C-alpha positions as a Python dict, from the first residue, in 0.01 Angstrom:
ca = {
    (1, 'M'): (0, 0, 0),
    (2, 'R'): (-48, -361, -139),
    (3, 'A'): (-166, -634, 76),
    (4, 'T'): (58, -922, 176),
    (5, 'L'): (-44, -1281, 87),
    (6, 'P'): (-181, -1373, 443),
    (7, 'Q'): (-400, -1044, 423),
    (8, 'A'): (-532, -1133, 75),
    (9, 'L'): (-604, -1500, 171),
    (10, 'L'): (-791, -1379, 479),
    (11, 'A'): (-987, -1133, 294),
    (12, 'G'): (-1074, -1376, 53),
    (13, 'A'): (-1179, -1605, 333),
    (14, 'A'): (-1403, -1333, 485),
    (15, 'G'): (-1581, -1307, 152),
    (16, 'T'): (-1620, -1680, 126),
    (17, 'V'): (-1784, -1688, 481),
    (18, 'A'): (-2017, -1398, 374),
    (19, 'L'): (-2096, -1576, 70),
    (20, 'R'): (-2180, -1897, 252),
    (21, 'A'): (-2443, -1736, 468),
    (22, 'F'): (-2586, -1532, 151),
    (23, 'V'): (-2605, -1893, -32),
    (24, 'A'): (-2847, -2033, 245),
    (25, 'L'): (-3067, -1725, 194),
    (26, 'R'): (-3052, -1754, -201),
    (27, 'N'): (-3143, -2136, -157),
    (28, 'R'): (-3428, -2066, 79),
    (29, 'V'): (-3581, -1806, -150),
    (30, 'L'): (-3528, -1998, -484),
    (31, 'G'): (-3657, -2316, -296),
    (32, 'R'): (-3369, -2508, -423),
    (33, 'P'): (-2987, -2457, -517),
    (34, 'P'): (-2936, -2307, -836),
    (35, 'P'): (-2745, -2464, -1120),
    (36, 'Y'): (-2417, -2297, -1033),
    (37, 'A'): (-2435, -2404, -684),
    (38, 'A'): (-2104, -2549, -565),
    (39, 'R'): (-2258, -2890, -509),
    (40, 'H'): (-2392, -2907, -848),
    (41, 'I'): (-2052, -2780, -1005),
    (42, 'A'): (-1865, -3031, -788),
    (43, 'A'): (-2084, -3317, -893),
    (44, 'R'): (-2066, -3226, -1268),
    (45, 'L'): (-1689, -3181, -1262),
    (46, 'A'): (-1618, -3500, -1073),
    (47, 'R'): (-1851, -3675, -1348),
    (48, 'S'): (-1669, -3530, -1644),
    (49, 'V'): (-1313, -3515, -1500),
    (50, 'L'): (-1287, -3814, -1267),
    (51, 'H'): (-1569, -4032, -1412),
    (52, 'R'): (-1694, -4062, -1072),
    (53, 'E'): (-2073, -4005, -942),
    (54, 'L'): (-2076, -3823, -602),
    (55, 'S'): (-2346, -3895, -348),
    (56, 'S'): (-2561, -3581, -222),
    (57, 'L'): (-2341, -3552, 87),
    (58, 'Q'): (-1993, -3574, -119),
    (59, 'A'): (-2122, -3336, -378),
    (60, 'R'): (-2190, -3082, -69),
    (61, 'R'): (-1854, -3162, 74),
    (62, 'W'): (-1677, -3121, -234),
    (63, 'G'): (-1834, -2798, -308),
    (64, 'D'): (-1779, -2658, 24),
    (65, 'A'): (-1402, -2782, -29),
    (66, 'M'): (-1385, -2603, -371),
    (67, 'R'): (-1538, -2290, -238),
    (68, 'A'): (-1295, -2293, 67),
    (69, 'V'): (-999, -2277, -177),
    (70, 'Y'): (-1153, -2061, -446),
    (71, 'G'): (-1253, -1764, -229),
    (72, 'P'): (-924, -1722, -70),
    (73, 'L'): (-752, -1766, -400),
    (74, 'L'): (-977, -1501, -553),
    (75, 'G'): (-868, -1265, -266),
    (76, 'V'): (-515, -1327, -388),
    (77, 'A'): (-595, -1245, -751),
    (78, 'W'): (-764, -936, -627),
    (79, 'M'): (-434, -822, -450),
    (80, 'F'): (-271, -811, -769),
    (81, 'A'): (-571, -644, -961),
    (82, 'R'): (-676, -391, -679),
    (83, 'E'): (-451, -113, -787),
    (84, 'T'): (-552, -118, -1153),
    (85, 'A'): (-897, -125, -1045),
    (86, 'S'): (-848, 197, -832),
    (87, 'G'): (-910, 418, -1108),
    (88, 'S'): (-1267, 284, -1150),
    (89, 'P'): (-1571, 519, -1084),
    (90, 'A'): (-1731, 199, -924),
    (91, 'P'): (-1642, 86, -567),
    (92, 'P'): (-1362, -157, -557),
    (93, 'G'): (-1566, -426, -404),
    (94, 'L'): (-1800, -426, -666),
    (95, 'V'): (-1531, -409, -928),
    (96, 'L'): (-1402, -740, -789),
    (97, 'G'): (-1774, -889, -757),
    (98, 'I'): (-1814, -788, -1139),
    (99, 'G'): (-1474, -952, -1215),
    (100, 'V'): (-1567, -1274, -1051),
    (101, 'L'): (-1921, -1257, -1220),
    (102, 'G'): (-1758, -1227, -1568),
    (103, 'F'): (-1490, -1503, -1502),
    (104, 'E'): (-1769, -1762, -1374),
    (105, 'L'): (-2012, -1672, -1644),
    (106, 'A'): (-1708, -1719, -1913),
    (107, 'S'): (-1560, -2032, -1739),
    (108, 'F'): (-1884, -2224, -1643),
    (109, 'P'): (-1959, -2293, -2017),
    (110, 'V'): (-1582, -2380, -2100),
    (111, 'L'): (-1562, -2632, -1823),
    (112, 'S'): (-1904, -2761, -1854),
    (113, 'A'): (-1922, -2682, -1490),
    (114, 'T'): (-2318, -2595, -1513),
    (115, 'E'): (-2613, -2654, -1743),
    (116, 'S'): (-2629, -2398, -2019),
    (117, 'L'): (-2652, -2043, -1901),
    (118, 'R'): (-2969, -2008, -2123),
    (119, 'T'): (-3155, -2268, -1901),
    (120, 'W'): (-3124, -2047, -1594),
    (121, 'S'): (-3403, -1843, -1484),
    (122, 'A'): (-3393, -1477, -1440),
    (123, 'A'): (-3400, -1518, -1070),
    (124, 'E'): (-3102, -1738, -1085),
    (125, 'H'): (-2906, -1502, -1287),
    (126, 'G'): (-3005, -1226, -1043),
    (127, 'W'): (-2884, -1420, -744),
    (128, 'L'): (-2542, -1495, -891),
    (129, 'V'): (-2500, -1127, -956),
    (130, 'A'): (-2592, -1048, -596),
    (131, 'Q'): (-2358, -1312, -461),
    (132, 'T'): (-2067, -1212, -648),
    (133, 'A'): (-2137, -841, -532),
    (134, 'V'): (-2145, -964, -180),
    (135, 'Y'): (-1836, -1159, -211),
    (136, 'G'): (-1656, -860, -365),
    (137, 'L'): (-1775, -618, -108),
    (138, 'V'): (-1697, -813, 182),
    (139, 'T'): (-1354, -935, 41),
    (140, 'E'): (-1260, -567, -19),
    (141, 'A'): (-1402, -426, 291),
    (142, 'T'): (-1190, -671, 481),
    (143, 'L'): (-868, -614, 299),
    (144, 'S'): (-923, -227, 342),
    (145, 'L'): (-964, -311, 716),
    (146, 'L'): (-634, -517, 722),
    (147, 'L'): (-433, -258, 544),
    (148, 'R'): (-516, 19, 793),
}
């Protein structure tokens, strides 16, 4: 059964809420937000696209707003891709997480949204893998519950 748009948006929002909690843990463990933190992406995009410098508070708010839109929209994209992924031997939530990871690793350099991927530490790469997996697993679990 295919999800409805509201179900997909809600599932993506649930994944986003889980991601938000995970990001707090990530930042504590790393001791700082990594280069791909939403606040850093917001500041870089505002600088390059809008030619505007954001304060720390503005960058955090813009980052939160970007995530609030991005997460649910990824849930909608997953609604369309989910059936195709059902043939994978990996759990569907991990397939979603891997897809998000691939999309972000491909788009960050193109958009100049982050510093070069080569400048990231191994820990920062690891946390990105983990956070996209958390998003994917929670989004898929929520969608599965909503479809029951």
